[in-house]
Coordinates of C-alpha atoms in Angstrom, one line a residue:
Chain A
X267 CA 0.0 0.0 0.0
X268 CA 1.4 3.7 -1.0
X269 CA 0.5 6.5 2.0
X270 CA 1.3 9.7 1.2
X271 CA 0.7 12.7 3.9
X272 CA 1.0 16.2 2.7
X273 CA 0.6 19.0 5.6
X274 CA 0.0 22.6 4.7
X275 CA -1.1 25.6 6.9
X276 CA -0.2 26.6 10.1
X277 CA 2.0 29.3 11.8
X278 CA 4.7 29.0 10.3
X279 CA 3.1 28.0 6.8
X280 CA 6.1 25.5 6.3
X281 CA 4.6 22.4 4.0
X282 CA 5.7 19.1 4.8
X283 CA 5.4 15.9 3.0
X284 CA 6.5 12.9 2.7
X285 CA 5.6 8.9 1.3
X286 CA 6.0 5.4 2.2
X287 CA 5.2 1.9 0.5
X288 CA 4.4 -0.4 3.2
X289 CA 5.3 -3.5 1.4
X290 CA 8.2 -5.4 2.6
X291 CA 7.9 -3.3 6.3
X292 CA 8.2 -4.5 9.6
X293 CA 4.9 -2.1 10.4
X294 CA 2.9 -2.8 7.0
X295 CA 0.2 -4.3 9.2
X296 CA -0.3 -1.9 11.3
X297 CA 0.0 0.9 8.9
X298 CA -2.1 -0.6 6.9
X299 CA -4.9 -0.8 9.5
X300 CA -4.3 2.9 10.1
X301 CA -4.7 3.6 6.6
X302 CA -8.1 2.1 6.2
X303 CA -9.3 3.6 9.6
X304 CA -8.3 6.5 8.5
X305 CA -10.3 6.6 5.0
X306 CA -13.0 5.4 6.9
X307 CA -13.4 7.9 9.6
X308 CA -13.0 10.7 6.9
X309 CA -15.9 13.1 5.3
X310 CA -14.9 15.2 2.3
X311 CA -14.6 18.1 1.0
X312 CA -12.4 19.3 3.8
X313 CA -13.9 22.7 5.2
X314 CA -12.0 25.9 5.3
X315 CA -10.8 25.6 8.8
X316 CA -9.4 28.2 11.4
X317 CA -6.6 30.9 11.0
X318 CA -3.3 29.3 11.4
X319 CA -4.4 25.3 11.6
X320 CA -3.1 22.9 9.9
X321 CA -4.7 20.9 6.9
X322 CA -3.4 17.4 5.7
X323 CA -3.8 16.1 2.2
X324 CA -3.2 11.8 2.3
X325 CA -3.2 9.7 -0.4
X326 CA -3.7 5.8 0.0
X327 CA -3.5 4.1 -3.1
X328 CA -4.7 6.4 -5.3
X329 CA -7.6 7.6 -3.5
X330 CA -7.3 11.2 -1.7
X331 CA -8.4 12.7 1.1
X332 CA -8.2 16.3 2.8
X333 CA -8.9 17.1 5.9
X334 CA -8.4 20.0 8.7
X335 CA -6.4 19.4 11.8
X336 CA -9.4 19.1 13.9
X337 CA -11.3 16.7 11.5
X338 CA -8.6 14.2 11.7
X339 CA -9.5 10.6 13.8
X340 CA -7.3 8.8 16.2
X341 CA -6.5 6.8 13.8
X342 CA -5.7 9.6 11.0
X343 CA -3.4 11.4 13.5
X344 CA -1.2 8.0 14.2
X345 CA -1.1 7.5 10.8
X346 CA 0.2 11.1 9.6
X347 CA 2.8 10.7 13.0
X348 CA 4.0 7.0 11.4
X349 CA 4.3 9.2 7.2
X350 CA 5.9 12.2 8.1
X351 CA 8.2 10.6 10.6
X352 CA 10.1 9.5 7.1
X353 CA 10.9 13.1 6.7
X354 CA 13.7 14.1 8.6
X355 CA 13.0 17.7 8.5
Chain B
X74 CA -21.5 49.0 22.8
X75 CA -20.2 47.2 19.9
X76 CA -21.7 43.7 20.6
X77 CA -25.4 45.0 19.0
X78 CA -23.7 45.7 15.5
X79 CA -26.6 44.0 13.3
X80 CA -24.8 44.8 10.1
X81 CA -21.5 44.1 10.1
X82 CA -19.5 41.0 9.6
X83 CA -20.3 39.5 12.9
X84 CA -23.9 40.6 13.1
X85 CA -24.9 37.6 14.8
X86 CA -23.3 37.7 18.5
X87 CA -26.4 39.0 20.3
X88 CA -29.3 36.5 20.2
X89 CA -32.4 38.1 19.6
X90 CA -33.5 37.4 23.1
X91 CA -31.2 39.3 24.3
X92 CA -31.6 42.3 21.9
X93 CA -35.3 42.7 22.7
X94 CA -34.6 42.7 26.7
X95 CA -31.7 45.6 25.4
X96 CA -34.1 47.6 23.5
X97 CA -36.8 48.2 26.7
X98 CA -33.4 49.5 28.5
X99 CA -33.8 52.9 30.0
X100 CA -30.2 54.0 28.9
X101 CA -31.4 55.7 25.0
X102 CA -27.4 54.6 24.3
X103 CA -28.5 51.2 24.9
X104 CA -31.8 51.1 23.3
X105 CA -31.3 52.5 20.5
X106 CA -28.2 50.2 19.4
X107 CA -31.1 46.9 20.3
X108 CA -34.0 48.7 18.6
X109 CA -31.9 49.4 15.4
X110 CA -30.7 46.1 15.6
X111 CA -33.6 44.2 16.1
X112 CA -35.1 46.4 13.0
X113 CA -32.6 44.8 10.9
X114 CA -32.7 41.7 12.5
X115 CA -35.0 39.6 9.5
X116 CA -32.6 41.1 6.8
X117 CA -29.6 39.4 8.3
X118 CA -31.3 36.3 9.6
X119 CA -29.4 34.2 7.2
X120 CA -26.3 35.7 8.4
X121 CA -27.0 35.5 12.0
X122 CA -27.7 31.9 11.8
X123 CA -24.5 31.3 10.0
X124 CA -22.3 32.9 12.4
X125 CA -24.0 31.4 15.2
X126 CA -22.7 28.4 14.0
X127 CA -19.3 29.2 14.3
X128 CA -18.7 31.6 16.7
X129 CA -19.1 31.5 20.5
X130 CA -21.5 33.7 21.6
X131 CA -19.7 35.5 23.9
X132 CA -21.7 37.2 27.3
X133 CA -22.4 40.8 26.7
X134 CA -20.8 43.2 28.5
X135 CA -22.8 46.5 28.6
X136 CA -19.6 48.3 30.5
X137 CA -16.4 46.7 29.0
X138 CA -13.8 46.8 32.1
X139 CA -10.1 48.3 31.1
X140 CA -8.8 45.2 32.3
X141 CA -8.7 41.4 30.9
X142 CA -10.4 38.4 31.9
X143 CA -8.1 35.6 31.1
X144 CA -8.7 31.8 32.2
X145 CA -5.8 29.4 31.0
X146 CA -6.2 25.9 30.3
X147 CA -3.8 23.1 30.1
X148 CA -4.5 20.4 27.1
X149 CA -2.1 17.8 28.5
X150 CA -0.8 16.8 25.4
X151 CA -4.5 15.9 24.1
X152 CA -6.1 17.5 21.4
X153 CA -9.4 17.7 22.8
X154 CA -10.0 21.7 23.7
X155 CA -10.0 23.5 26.4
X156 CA -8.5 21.2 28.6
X157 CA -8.2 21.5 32.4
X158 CA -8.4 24.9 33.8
X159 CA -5.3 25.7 35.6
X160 CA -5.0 29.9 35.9
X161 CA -7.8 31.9 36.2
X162 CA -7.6 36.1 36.0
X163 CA -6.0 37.4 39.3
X164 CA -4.5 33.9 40.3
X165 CA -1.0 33.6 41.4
X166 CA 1.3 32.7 38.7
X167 CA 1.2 29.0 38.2
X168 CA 4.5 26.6 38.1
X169 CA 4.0 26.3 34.7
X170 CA 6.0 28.6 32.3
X171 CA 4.0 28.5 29.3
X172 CA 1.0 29.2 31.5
X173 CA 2.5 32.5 32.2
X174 CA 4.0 33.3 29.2
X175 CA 0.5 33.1 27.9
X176 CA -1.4 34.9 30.3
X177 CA 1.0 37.4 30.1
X178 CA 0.6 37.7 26.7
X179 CA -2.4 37.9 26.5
X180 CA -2.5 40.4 29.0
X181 CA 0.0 42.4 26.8
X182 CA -2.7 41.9 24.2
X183 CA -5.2 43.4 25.8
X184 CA -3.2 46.2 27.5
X185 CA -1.7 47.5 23.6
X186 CA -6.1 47.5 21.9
X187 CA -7.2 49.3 24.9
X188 CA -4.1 51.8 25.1
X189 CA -3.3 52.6 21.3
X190 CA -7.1 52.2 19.8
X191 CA -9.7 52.2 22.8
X192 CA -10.6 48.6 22.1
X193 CA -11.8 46.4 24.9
X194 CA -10.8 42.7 24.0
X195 CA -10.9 41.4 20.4
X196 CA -14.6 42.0 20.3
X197 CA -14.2 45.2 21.5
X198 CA -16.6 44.7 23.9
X199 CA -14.5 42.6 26.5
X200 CA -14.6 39.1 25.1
X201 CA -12.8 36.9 27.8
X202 CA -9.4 35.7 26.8
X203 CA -9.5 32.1 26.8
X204 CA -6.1 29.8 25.4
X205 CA -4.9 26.7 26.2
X206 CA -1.4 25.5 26.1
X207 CA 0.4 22.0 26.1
X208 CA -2.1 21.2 22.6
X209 CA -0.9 17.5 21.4
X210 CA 2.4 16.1 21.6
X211 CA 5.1 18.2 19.6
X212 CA 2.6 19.9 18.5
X213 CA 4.4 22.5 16.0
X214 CA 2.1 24.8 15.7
X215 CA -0.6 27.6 17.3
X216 CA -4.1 28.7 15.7
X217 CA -6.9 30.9 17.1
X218 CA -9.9 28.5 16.7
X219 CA -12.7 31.0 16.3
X220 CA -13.5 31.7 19.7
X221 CA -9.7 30.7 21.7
X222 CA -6.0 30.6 21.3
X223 CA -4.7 27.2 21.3
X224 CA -0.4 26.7 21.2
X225 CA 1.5 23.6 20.9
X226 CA 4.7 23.1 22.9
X227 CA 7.0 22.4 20.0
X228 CA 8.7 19.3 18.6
X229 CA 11.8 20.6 20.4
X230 CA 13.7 19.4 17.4
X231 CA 12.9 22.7 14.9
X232 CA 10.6 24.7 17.2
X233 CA 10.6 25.5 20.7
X234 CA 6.9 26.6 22.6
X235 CA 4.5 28.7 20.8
X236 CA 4.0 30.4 23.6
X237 CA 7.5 31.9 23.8
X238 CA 7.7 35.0 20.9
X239 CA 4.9 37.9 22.1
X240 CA 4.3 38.6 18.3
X241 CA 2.3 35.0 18.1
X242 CA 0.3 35.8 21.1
X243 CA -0.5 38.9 19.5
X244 CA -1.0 37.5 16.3
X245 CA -3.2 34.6 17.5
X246 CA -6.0 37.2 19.1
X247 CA -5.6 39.3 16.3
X248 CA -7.5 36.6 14.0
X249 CA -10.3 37.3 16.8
X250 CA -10.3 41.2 16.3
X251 CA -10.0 40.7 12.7
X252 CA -13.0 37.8 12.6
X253 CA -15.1 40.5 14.6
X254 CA -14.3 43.1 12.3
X255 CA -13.5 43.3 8.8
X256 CA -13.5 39.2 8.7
X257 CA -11.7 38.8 6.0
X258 CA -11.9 35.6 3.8
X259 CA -9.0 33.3 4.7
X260 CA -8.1 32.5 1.5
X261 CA -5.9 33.9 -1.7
X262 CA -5.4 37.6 -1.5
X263 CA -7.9 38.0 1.3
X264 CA -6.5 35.7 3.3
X265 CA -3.1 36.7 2.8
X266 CA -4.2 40.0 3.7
X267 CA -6.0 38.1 7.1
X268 CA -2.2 36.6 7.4
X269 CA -0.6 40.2 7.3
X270 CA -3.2 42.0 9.6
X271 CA -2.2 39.7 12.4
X272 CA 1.5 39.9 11.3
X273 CA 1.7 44.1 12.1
X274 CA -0.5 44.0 15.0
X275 CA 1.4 41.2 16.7
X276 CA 4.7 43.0 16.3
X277 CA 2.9 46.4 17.0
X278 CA 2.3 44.8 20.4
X279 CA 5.9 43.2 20.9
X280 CA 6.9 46.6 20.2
X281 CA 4.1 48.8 22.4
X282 CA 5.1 45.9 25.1
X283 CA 9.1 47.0 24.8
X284 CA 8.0 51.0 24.0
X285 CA 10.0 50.1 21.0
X286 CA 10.3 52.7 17.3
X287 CA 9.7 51.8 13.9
X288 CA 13.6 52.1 13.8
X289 CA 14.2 49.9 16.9
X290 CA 11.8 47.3 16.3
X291 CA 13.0 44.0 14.5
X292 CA 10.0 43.5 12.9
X293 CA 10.5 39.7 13.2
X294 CA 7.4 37.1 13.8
X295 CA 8.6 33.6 15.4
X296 CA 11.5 35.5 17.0
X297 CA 13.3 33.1 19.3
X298 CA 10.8 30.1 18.1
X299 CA 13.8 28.1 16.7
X300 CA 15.2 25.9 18.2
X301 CA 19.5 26.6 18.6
X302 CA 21.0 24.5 15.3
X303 CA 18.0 25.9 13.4
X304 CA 19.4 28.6 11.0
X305 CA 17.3 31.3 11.2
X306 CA 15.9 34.5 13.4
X307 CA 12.4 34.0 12.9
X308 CA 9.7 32.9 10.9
X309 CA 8.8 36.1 9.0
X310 CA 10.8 39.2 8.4
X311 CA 8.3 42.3 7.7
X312 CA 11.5 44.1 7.3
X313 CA 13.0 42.1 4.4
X314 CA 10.5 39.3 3.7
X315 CA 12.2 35.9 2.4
X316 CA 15.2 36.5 4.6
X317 CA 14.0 35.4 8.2
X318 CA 15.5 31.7 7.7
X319 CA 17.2 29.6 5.2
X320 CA 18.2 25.9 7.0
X321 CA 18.9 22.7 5.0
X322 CA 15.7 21.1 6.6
X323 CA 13.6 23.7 6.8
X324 CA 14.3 25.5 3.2
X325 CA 14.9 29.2 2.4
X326 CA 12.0 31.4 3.6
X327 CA 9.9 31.6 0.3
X328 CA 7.8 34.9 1.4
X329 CA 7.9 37.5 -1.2
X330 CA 8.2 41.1 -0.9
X331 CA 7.1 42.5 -3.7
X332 CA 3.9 41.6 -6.3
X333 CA 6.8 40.6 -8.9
X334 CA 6.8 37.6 -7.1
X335 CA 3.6 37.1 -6.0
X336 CA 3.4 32.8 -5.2
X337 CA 0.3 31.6 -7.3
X338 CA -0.2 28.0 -5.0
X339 CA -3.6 26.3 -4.0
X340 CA -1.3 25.1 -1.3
X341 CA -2.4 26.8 2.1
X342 CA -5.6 28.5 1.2
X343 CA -3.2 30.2 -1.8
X344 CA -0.3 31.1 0.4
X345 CA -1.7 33.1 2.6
X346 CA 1.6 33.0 5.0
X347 CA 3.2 33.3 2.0
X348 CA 1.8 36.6 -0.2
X349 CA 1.2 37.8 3.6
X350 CA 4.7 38.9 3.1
X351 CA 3.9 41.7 0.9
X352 CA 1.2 43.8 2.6
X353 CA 3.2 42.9 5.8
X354 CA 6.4 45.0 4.0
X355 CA 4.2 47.9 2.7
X356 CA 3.7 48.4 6.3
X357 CA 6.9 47.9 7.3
X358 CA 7.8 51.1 4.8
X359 CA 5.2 53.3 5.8
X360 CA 6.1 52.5 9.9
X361 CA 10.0 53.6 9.0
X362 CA 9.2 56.3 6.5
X363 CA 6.8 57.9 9.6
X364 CA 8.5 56.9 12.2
X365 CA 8.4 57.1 16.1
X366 CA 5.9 54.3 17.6
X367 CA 4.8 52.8 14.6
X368 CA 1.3 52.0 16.8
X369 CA 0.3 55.3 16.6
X370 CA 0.2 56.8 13.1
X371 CA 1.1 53.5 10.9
X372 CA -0.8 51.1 13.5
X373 CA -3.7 53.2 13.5
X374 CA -4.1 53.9 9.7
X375 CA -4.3 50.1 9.5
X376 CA -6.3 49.7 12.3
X377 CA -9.4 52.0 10.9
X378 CA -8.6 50.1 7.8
X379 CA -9.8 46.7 9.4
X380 CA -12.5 48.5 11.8
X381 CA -14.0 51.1 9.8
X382 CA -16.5 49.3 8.1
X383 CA -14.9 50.1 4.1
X384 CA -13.3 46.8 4.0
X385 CA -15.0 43.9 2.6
X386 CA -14.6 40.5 3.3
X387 CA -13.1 39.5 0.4
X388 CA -10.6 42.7 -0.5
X389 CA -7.5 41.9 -2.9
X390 CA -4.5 43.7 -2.1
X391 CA -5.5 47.2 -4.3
X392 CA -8.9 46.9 -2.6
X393 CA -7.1 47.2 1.2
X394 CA -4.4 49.6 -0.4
X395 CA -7.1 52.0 -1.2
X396 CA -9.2 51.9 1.6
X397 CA -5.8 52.5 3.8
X398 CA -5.2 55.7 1.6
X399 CA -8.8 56.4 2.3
X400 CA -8.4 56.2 6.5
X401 CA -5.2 58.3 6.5
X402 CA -7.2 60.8 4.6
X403 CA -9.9 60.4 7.1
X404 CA -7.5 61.0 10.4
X405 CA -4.8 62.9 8.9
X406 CA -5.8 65.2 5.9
X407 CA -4.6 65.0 2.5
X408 CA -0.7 65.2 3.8
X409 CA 2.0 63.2 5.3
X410 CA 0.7 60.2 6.0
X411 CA -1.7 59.4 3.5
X412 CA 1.8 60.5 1.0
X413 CA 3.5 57.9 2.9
X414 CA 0.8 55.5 2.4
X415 CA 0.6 55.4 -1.2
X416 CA 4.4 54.9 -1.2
X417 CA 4.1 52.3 0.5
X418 CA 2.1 50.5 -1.5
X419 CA 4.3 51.7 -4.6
X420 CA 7.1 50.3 -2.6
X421 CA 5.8 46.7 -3.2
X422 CA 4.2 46.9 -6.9
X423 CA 0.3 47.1 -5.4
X424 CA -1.6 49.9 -7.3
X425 CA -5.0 51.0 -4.9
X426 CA -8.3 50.0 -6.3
X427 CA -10.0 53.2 -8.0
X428 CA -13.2 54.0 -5.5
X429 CA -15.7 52.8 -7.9
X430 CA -14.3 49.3 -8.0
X431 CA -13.6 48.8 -4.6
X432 CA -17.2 49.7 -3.3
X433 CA -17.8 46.5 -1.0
X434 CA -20.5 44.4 -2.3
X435 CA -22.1 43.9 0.8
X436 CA -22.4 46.4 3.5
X437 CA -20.3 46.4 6.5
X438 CA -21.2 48.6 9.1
X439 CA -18.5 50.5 11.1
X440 CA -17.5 49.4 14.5
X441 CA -19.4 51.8 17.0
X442 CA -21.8 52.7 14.5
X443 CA -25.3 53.0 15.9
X444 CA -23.4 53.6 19.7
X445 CA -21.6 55.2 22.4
X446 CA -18.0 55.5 21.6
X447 CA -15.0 53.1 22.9
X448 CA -12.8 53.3 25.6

């Protein structure tokens, strides 16, 4: 499965992103999981949100979602954590 | 007596209950405001119930007091809001440094609306000052949710506490004065604009707060937000926008200074921290070529500019530009200032709107119309 998290907004209005194929991971399962929870728990379009918060655009095989900071689920928020973790920055 | 606005952006934080008990006050101040009000009352329904919504209907305060009521609450690392209540206005400062720093802030806040403009609290009619502190685990990031501030404490890798630089404080509640005032769209040109507004008056309060000049101040936002290792000042530079960092993880500050390079992007509501960078350095130009306490002339030329009613919701750049030439002409006579104004926006490519094009399409009432005055 391809994740991709993309996070715009916020204070400093510094965009991060970053990817990850979770075949041949020690995590895939879990991530996985995550993903799924994640598509299932979210509502779309993604509303204009407050001044300064943060949106996130993820992409899980091929399908795309956005979503304001304080739309994302439990499981949303562990799985943008686990993708932009990749980035170093 | 602000709070019984019918008209303008925020025509909806009286419920009509309330209005009708206003309107059979004695005071004529009072009813009048309520009786006007409720007159226009069907004509804004719509709008009334689509504020309600989203706004926190804050309690009225027929006598605004000159000082703040502040209530801190700590998130504990959770992202449910407010969190636990742990400083109250007049309470003894806690053990908790970000609790202070924020309740001093916002204190600061307060202190710089009421002193350079007459405005009681970002509704100007003494909204309590709620924020919470400790949001979510490394959280990198602070927002003004529509009715509270809300900081993160960092990642401690790249940033330090939001609640450390003044200028976010101040830009944090600014969103609020702006939200009750001119509301401006937060999105493309609008928002960018939203983005500046808060930029100037948070560093016009980091600089009332240090009785700093145009010429002293460092016209930074984020200062002291990095973390040591980081390589950069600040977040923003109003001074010289696109300078403030430039790190090999965090990339070159991208924040233009000029229309020339105006960032087209979809990316962040149209890159409204971004383009923010340009009406935030026309300001910077007319604060230096006035100088002394850039609060007073500079500051409050912008500050009729987002109060005054002429503004609409969703005013490009020329739009604002024009309606700032229009307010120094209003407090200062065709001279100095509105000169310095114009060249200002010359300064950074943005040509004001002609009057007939910028005529808001929908009406926006002035702050204080209809009522006693502030302060």
């Amino acid at each position: 499965m391809y994740i991709a998290v993309t996070r715009t907004g916020g204070f400093a209005g510094i965009t991060r992103k970053a990817e990850l194929e979770t075949t041949g991971r020690p995590d895939a399962r879990q991530l996985t999981d995550l993903a799924r929870a994640a598509l299932t728990a979210s509502r779309s379009p993604a509303p204009s949100g407050a001044p300064d918060a943060f949106h996130y655009e993820i992409t899980i095989d091929g399908t795309t979602i956005n979503l304001a900071d304080s739309e994302v689920s439990e499981a949303g928020r562990a799985l943008i954590q686990a993708v932009l973790s990749q980035d170093k920055s | 007596m602000t709070e019984m606005r019918a008209t303008s952006a925020f025509c909806t934080i009286v419920p009509p209950h309330l209005l009708e008990q206003l309107a059979r006050h004695e005071d004529p101040e009072v009813h009048h405001s309520a009786r006007h009000s409720l007159a226009l009352d069907a004509e804004h329904r719509d709008c009334r119930r689509l504020a309600i919504r989203s706004v926190v209907v804050p309690k009225p305060t027929l006598q605004p007091a000159d000082s703040p009521q502040r209530t801190l609450y700590d998130a504990r690392h959770h992202q449910g809001l407010p969190g636990i209540e742990v400083r109250a206005e007049g309470d003894r400062p806690s053990t908790d440094a970000s609790v202070n720093r924020a309740y001093d802030g916002l204190g600061a806040t307060f202190d710089f609306y009421l002193k350079a403009y007459g405005r009681h609290s970002v509704d100007g009619a003494g909204l309590p000052l709620h924020a919470s502190v400790h949001y979510g685990e490394g959280y990198d990031n602070a927002f003004w949710n529509g009715s509270e501030m809300v900081f993160g404490d960092g990642d401690g890798k790249t940033f330090k506490d939001f609640t450390i630089p003044l200028e976010v404080i101040g830009h944090e509640l600014t969103h609020g004065v702006t939200q009750y005032s001119a509301n401006l769209t937060y999105d493309g040109q609008s928002g960018a604009l939203n983005e500046s507004v808060s930029d100037v008056f948070g560093s016009l309060i980091k600089q009332h707060a240090l009785r700093q000049s145009a010429h002293d101040a460092d016209w930074l936002i984020g200062e002291g937000l990095l973390e040591t290792g980081v390589h950069g000042r600040a977040l923003r530079s109003m001074k010289a926008p696109g300078t403030a960092y430039d790190d090999p993880r965090l990339g070159k500050d991208p924040q233009p200074a000029h229309m020339d390079h105006y960032v087209r992007t979809t990316d962040d509501n149209g890159g409204v921290h971004l383009n923010s960078g340009i009406p935030n350095h026309a300001f910077y130009l007319l604060a230096t070529a006035l100088g002394g306490y850039a609060w007073e002339r500079a500051g409050r030329i912008w500050y009729d500019t987002l109060t005054g009613g002429k503004l609409p919701a969703g005013a490009d750049f020329a739009t604002f530009a024009q309606v700032t030439a229009t307010a120094a002409q209003a407090r200062y006579g065709d001279g100095e200032e509105k000169r310095a104004v114009l060249a200002a926006w010359a300064g950074v490519g943005v040509t004001p709107a002609s009057h007939s094009s910028s005529v808001p399409h929908q009406s926006a009432a002035p702050e204080g119309a209809e009522s006693a005055p502030q302060g």
